[in-house]
PDB file of C-alpha atoms and ligand atoms in Angstrom:
ATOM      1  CA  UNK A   1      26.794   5.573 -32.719  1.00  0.00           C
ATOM      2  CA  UNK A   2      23.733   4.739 -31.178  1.00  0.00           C
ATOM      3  CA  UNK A   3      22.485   1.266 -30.827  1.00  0.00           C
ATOM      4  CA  UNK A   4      20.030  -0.657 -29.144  1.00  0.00           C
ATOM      5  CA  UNK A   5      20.548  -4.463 -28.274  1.00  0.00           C
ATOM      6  CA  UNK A   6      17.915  -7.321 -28.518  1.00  0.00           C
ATOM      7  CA  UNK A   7      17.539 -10.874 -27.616  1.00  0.00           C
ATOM      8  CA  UNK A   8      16.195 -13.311 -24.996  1.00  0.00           C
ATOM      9  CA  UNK A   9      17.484 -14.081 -21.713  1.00  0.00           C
ATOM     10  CA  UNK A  10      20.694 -15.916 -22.018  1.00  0.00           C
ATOM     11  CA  UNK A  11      21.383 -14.745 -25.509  1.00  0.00           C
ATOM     12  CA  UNK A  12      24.472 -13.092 -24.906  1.00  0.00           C
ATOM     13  CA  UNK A  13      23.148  -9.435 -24.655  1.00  0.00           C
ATOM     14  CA  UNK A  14      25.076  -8.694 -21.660  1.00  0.00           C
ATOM     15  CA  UNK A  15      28.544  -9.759 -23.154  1.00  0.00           C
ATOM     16  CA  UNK A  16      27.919  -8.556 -26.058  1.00  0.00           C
ATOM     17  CA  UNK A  17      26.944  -5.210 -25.454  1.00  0.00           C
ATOM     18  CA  UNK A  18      30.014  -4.656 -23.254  1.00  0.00           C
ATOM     19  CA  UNK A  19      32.287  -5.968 -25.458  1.00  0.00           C
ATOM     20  CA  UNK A  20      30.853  -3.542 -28.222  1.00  0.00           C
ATOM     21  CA  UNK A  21      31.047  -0.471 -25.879  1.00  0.00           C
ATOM     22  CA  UNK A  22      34.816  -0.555 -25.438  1.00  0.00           C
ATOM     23  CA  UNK A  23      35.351  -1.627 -29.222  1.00  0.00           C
ATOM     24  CA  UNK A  24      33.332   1.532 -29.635  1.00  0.00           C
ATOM     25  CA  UNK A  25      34.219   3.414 -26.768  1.00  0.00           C
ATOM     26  CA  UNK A  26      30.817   4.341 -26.086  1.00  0.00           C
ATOM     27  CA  UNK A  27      29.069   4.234 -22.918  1.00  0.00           C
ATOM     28  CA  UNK A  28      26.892   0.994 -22.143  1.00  0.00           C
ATOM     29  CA  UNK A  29      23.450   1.720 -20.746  1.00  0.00           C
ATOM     30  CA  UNK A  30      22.440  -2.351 -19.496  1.00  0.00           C
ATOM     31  CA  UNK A  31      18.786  -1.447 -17.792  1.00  0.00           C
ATOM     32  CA  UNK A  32      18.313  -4.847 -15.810  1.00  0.00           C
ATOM     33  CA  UNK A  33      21.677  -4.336 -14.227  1.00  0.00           C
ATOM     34  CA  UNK A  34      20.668  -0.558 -13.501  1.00  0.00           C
ATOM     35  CA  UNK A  35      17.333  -1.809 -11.874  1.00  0.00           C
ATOM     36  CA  UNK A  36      19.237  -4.718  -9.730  1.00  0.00           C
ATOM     37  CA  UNK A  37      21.783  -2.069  -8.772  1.00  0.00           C
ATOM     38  CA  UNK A  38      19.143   0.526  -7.806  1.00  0.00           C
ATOM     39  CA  UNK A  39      17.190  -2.104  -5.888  1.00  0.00           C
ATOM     40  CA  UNK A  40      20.475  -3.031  -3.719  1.00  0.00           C
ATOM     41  CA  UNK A  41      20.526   0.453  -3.174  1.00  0.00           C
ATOM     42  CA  UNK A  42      17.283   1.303  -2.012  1.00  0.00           C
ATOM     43  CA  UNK A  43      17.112   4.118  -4.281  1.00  0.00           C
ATOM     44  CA  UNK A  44      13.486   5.494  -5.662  1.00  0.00           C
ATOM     45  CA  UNK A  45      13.835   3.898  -8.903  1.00  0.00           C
ATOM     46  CA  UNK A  46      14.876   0.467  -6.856  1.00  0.00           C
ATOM     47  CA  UNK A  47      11.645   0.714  -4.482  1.00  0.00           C
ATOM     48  CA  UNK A  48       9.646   1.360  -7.998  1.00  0.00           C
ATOM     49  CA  UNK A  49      11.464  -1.671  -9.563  1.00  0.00           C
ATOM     50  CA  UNK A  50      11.713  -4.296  -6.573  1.00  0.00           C
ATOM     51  CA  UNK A  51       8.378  -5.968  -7.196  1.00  0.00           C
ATOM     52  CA  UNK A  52       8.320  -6.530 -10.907  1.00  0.00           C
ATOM     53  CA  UNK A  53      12.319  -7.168 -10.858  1.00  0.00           C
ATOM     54  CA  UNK A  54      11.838  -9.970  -8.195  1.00  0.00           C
ATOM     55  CA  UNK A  55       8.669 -11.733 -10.063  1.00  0.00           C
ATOM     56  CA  UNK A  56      10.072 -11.691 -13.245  1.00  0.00           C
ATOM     57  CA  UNK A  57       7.478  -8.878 -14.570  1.00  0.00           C
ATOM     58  CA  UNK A  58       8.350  -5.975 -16.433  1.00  0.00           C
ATOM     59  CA  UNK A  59       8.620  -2.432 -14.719  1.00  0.00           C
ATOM     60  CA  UNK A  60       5.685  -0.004 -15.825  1.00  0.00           C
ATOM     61  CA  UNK A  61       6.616   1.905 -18.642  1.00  0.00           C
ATOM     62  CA  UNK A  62       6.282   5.107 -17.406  1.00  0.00           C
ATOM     63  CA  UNK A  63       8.647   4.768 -14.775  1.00  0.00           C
ATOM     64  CA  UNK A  64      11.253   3.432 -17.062  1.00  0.00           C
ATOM     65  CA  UNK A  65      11.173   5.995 -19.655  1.00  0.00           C
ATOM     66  CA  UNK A  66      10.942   9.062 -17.253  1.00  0.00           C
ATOM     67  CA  UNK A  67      14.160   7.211 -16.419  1.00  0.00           C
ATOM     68  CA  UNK A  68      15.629   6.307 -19.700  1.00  0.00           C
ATOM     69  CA  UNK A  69      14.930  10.497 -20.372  1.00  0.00           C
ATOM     70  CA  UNK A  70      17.022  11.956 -17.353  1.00  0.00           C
ATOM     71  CA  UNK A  71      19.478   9.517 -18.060  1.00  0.00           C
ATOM     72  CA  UNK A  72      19.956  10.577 -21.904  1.00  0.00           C
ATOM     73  CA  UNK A  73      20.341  13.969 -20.806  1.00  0.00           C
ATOM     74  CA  UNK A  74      23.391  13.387 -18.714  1.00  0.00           C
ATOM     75  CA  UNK A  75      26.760  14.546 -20.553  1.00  0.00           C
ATOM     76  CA  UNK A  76      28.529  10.899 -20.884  1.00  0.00           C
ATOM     77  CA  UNK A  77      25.990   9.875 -23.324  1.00  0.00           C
ATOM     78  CA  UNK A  78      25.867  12.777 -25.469  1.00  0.00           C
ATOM     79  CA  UNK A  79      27.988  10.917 -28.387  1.00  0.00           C
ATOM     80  CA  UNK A  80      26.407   7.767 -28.349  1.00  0.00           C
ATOM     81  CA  UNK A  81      25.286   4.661 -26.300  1.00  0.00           C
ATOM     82  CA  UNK A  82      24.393   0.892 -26.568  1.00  0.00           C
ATOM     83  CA  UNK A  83      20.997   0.314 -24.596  1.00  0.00           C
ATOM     84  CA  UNK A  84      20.582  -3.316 -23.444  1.00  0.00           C
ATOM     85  CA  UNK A  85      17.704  -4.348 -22.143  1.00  0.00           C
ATOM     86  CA  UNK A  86      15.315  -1.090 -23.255  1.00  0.00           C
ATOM     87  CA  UNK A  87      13.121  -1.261 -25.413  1.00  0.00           C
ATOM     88  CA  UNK A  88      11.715  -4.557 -24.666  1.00  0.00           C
ATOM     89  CA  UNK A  89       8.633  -4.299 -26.429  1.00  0.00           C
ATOM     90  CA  UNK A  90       7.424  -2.478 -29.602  1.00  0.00           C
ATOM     91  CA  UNK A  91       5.333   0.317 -27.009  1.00  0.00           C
ATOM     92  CA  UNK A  92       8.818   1.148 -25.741  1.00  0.00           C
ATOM     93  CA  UNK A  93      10.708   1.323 -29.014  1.00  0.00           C
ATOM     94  CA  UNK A  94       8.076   4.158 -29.865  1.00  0.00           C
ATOM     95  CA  UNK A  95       8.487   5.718 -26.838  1.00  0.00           C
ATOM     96  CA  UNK A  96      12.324   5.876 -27.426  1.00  0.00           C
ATOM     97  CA  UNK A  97      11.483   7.258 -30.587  1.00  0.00           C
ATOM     98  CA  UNK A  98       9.721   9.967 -29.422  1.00  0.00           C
ATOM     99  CA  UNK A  99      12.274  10.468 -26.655  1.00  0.00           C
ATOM    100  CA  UNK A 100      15.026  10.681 -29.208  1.00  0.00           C
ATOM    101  CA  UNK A 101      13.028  12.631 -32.182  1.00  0.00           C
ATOM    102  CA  UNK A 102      12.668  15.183 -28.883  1.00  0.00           C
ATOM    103  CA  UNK A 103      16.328  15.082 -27.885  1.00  0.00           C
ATOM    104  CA  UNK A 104      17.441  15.623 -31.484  1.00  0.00           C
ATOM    105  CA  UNK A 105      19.259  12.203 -31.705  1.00  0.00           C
ATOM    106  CA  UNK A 106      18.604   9.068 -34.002  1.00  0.00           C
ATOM    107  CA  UNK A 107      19.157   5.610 -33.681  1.00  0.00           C
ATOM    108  CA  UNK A 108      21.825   3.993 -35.798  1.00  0.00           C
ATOM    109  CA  UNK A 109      20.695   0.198 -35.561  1.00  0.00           C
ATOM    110  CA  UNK A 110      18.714  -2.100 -33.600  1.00  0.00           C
ATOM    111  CA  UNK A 111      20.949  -5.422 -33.326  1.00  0.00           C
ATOM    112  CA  UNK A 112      19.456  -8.710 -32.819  1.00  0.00           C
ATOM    113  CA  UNK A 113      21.075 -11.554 -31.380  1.00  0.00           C
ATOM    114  CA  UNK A 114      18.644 -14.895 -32.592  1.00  0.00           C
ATOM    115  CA  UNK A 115      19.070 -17.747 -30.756  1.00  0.00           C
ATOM    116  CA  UNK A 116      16.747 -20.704 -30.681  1.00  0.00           C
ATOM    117  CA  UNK A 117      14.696 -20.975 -27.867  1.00  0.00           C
ATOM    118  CA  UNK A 118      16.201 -24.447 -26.602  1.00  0.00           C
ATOM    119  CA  UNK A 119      19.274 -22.410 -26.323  1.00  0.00           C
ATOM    120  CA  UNK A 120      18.018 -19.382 -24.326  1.00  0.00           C
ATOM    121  CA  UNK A 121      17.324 -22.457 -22.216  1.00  0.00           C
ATOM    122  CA  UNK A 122      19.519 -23.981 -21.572  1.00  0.00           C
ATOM    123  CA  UNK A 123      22.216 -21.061 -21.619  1.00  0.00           C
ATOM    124  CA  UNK A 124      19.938 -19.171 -18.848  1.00  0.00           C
ATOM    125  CA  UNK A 125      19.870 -22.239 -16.557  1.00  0.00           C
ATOM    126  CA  UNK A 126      23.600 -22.377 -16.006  1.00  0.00           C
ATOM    127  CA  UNK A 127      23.461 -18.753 -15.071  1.00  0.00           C
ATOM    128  CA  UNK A 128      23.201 -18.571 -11.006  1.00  0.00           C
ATOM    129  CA  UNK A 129      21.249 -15.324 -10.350  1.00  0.00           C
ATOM    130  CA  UNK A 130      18.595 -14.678  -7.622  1.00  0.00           C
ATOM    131  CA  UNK A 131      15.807 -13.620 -10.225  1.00  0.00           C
ATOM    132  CA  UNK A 132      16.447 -16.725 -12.698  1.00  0.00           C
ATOM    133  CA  UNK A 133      14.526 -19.508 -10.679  1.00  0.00           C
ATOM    134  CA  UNK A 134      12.382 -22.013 -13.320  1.00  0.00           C
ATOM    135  CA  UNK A 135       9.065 -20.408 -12.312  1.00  0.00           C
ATOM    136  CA  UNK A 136      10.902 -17.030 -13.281  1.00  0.00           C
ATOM    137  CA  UNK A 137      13.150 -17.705 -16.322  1.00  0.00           C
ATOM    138  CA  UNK A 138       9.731 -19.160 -17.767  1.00  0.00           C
ATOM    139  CA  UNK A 139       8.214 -16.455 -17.493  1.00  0.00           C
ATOM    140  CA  UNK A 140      10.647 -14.156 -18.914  1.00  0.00           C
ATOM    141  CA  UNK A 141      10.785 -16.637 -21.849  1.00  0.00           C
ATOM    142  CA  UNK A 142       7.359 -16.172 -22.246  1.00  0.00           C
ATOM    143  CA  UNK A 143       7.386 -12.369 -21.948  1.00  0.00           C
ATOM    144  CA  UNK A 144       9.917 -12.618 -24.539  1.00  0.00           C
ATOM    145  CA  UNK A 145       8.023 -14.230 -27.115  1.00  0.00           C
ATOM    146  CA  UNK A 146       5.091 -11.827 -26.211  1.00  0.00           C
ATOM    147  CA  UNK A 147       6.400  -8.637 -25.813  1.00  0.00           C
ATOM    148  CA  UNK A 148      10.102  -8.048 -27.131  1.00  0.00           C
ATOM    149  CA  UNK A 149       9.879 -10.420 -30.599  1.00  0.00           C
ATOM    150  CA  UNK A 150       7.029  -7.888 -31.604  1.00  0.00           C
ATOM    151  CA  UNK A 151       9.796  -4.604 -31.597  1.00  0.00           C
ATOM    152  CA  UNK A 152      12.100  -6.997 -33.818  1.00  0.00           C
ATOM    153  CA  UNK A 153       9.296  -5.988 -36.511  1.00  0.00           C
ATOM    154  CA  UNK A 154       9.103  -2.978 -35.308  1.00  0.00           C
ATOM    155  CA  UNK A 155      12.763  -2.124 -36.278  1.00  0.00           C
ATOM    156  CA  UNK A 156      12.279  -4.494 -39.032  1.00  0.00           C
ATOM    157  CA  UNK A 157       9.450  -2.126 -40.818  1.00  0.00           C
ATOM    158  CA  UNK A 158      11.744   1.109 -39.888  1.00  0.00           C
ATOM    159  CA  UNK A 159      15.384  -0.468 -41.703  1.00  0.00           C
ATOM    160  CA  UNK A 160      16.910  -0.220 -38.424  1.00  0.00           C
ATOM    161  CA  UNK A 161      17.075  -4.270 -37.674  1.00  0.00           C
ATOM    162  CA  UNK A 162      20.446  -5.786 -38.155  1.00  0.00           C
ATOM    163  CA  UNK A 163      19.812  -9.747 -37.337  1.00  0.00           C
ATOM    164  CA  UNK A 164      23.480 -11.618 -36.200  1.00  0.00           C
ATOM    165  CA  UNK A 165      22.961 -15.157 -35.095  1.00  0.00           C
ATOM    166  CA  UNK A 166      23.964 -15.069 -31.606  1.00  0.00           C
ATOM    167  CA  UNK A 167      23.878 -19.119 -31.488  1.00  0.00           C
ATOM    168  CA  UNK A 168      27.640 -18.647 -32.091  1.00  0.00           C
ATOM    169  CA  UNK A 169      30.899 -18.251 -30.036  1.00  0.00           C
ATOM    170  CA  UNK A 170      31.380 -15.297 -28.173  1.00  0.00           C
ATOM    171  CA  UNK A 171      34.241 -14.028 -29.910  1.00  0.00           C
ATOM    172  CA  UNK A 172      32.124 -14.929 -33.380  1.00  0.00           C
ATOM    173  CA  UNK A 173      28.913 -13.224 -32.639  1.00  0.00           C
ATOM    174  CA  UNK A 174      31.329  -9.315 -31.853  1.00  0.00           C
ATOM    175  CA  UNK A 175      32.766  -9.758 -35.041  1.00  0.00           C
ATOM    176  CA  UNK A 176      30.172 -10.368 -36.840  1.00  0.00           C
ATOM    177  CA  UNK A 177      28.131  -7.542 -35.046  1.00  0.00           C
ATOM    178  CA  UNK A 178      31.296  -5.390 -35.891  1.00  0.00           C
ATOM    179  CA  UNK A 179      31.302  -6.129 -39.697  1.00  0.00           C
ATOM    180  CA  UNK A 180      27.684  -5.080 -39.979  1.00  0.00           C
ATOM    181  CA  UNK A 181      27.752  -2.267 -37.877  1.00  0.00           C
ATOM    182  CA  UNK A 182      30.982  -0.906 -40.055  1.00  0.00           C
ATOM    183  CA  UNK A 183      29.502  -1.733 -43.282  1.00  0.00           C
ATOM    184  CA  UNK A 184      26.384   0.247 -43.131  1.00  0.00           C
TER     185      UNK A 184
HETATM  186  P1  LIG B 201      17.414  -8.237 -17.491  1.00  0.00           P
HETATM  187  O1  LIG B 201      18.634  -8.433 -16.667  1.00  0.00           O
HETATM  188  O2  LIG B 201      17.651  -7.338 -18.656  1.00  0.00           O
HETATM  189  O3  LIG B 201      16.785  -9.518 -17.915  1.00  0.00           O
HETATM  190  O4  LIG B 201      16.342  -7.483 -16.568  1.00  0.00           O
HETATM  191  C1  LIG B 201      15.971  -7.981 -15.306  1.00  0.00           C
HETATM  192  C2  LIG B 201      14.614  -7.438 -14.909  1.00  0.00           C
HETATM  193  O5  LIG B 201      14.612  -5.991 -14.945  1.00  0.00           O
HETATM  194  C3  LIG B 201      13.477  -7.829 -15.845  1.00  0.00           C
HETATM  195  O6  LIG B 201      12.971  -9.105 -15.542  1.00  0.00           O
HETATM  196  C4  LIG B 201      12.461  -6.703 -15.563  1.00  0.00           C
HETATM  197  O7  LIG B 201      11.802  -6.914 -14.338  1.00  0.00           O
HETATM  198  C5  LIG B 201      13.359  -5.489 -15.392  1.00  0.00           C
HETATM  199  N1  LIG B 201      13.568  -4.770 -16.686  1.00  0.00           N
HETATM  200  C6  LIG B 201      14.734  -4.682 -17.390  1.00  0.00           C
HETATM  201  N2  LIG B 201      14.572  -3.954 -18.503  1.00  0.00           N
HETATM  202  C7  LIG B 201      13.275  -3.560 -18.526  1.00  0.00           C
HETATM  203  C8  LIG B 201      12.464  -2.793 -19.432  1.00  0.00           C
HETATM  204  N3  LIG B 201      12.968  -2.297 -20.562  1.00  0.00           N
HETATM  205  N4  LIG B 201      11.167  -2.592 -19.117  1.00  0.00           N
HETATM  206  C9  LIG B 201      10.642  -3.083 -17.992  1.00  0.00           C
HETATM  207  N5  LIG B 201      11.336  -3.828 -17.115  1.00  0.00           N
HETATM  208  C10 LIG B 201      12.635  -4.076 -17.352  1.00  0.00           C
END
């Protein structure tokens, strides 16, 4: 299975996509924690990623798909994966298209956890993390809006969008992701 996990900051990707990966046992590819990790680090891909990581910004795409492609190629993944955090806008679910259509692999489903905005809110200023200041988490609201709600179409037009409302409990939102991921 091969599945790729959107939603705003705060709406649960992170849990969820873990909690799928072991229901699935399939490995979970989370990019922002990959890019923090790197940057503590100090590896290449960290000095790339610091100064877009740190404001807020996205990393150029080129440097994340060059990345997304060596690590697709690596044996753990050859089964399946759940990407959070990639593609976060509809340039980058092409480009994983064209990576994939090259690797001879397809994607199963695009899942879409939809929470209100209020709630990505409020939800993301509880979190305490180093890149989530107000000047920050407004920003990646906004990039949100602009950039990542444009691939939910884009999955949309392809029948590869599954939309679970993610303004649920934890435990609510897996099963539900679980029952449409079995049924289809
Ligand atoms: P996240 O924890 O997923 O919100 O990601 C934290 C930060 O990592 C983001 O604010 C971006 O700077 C960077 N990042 C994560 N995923 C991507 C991506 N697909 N494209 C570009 N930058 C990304």
């Amino acid at each position: 299975m091969r599945l790729v996990i959107l939603g705003g900051p705060g709406a649960g990707k992170g849990t969820q996509a873990q909690q799928l990966c072991s229901n699935l046992s399939i490995p979970l590819l989370a990019l922002g924690d990959i890019l923090r990790e790197a940057i503590a680090s100090e590896t290449d891909l960290g000095k790339l990623a610091m100064p877009y990581v740190e404001t807020g910004e996205l990393v150029p795409d080129a440097t994340m798909i060059q990345f997304i492609r060596r690590r697709l190629l690596l044996w753990d993944v050859f089964n399946g994966w759940v990407l959070e955090g990639y593609p976060r806008t509809a340039f980058q679910g092409e480009e994983l298209d064209f990576l994939l259509s090259d690797l001879a692999q397809q994607l199963d489903w695009a899942i879409w956890l939809k929470v209100p905005t209020e709630v990505l809110l409020s939800r993301s200023i509880e979190r305490d993390r180093s890149d989530d200041s107000p000047e920050i988490l407004q920003r990646r609201l906004d990039l949100y809006h602009e950039q990542t709600l444009p691939i939910v179409d884009y999955y949309e037009h392809r029948k590869k969008l599954l939309i679970i409302n993610g303004d649920q409990s934890p435990e609510q939102v897996q099963q539900d992701i679980l029952k449409v991921v079995n049924s289809h």
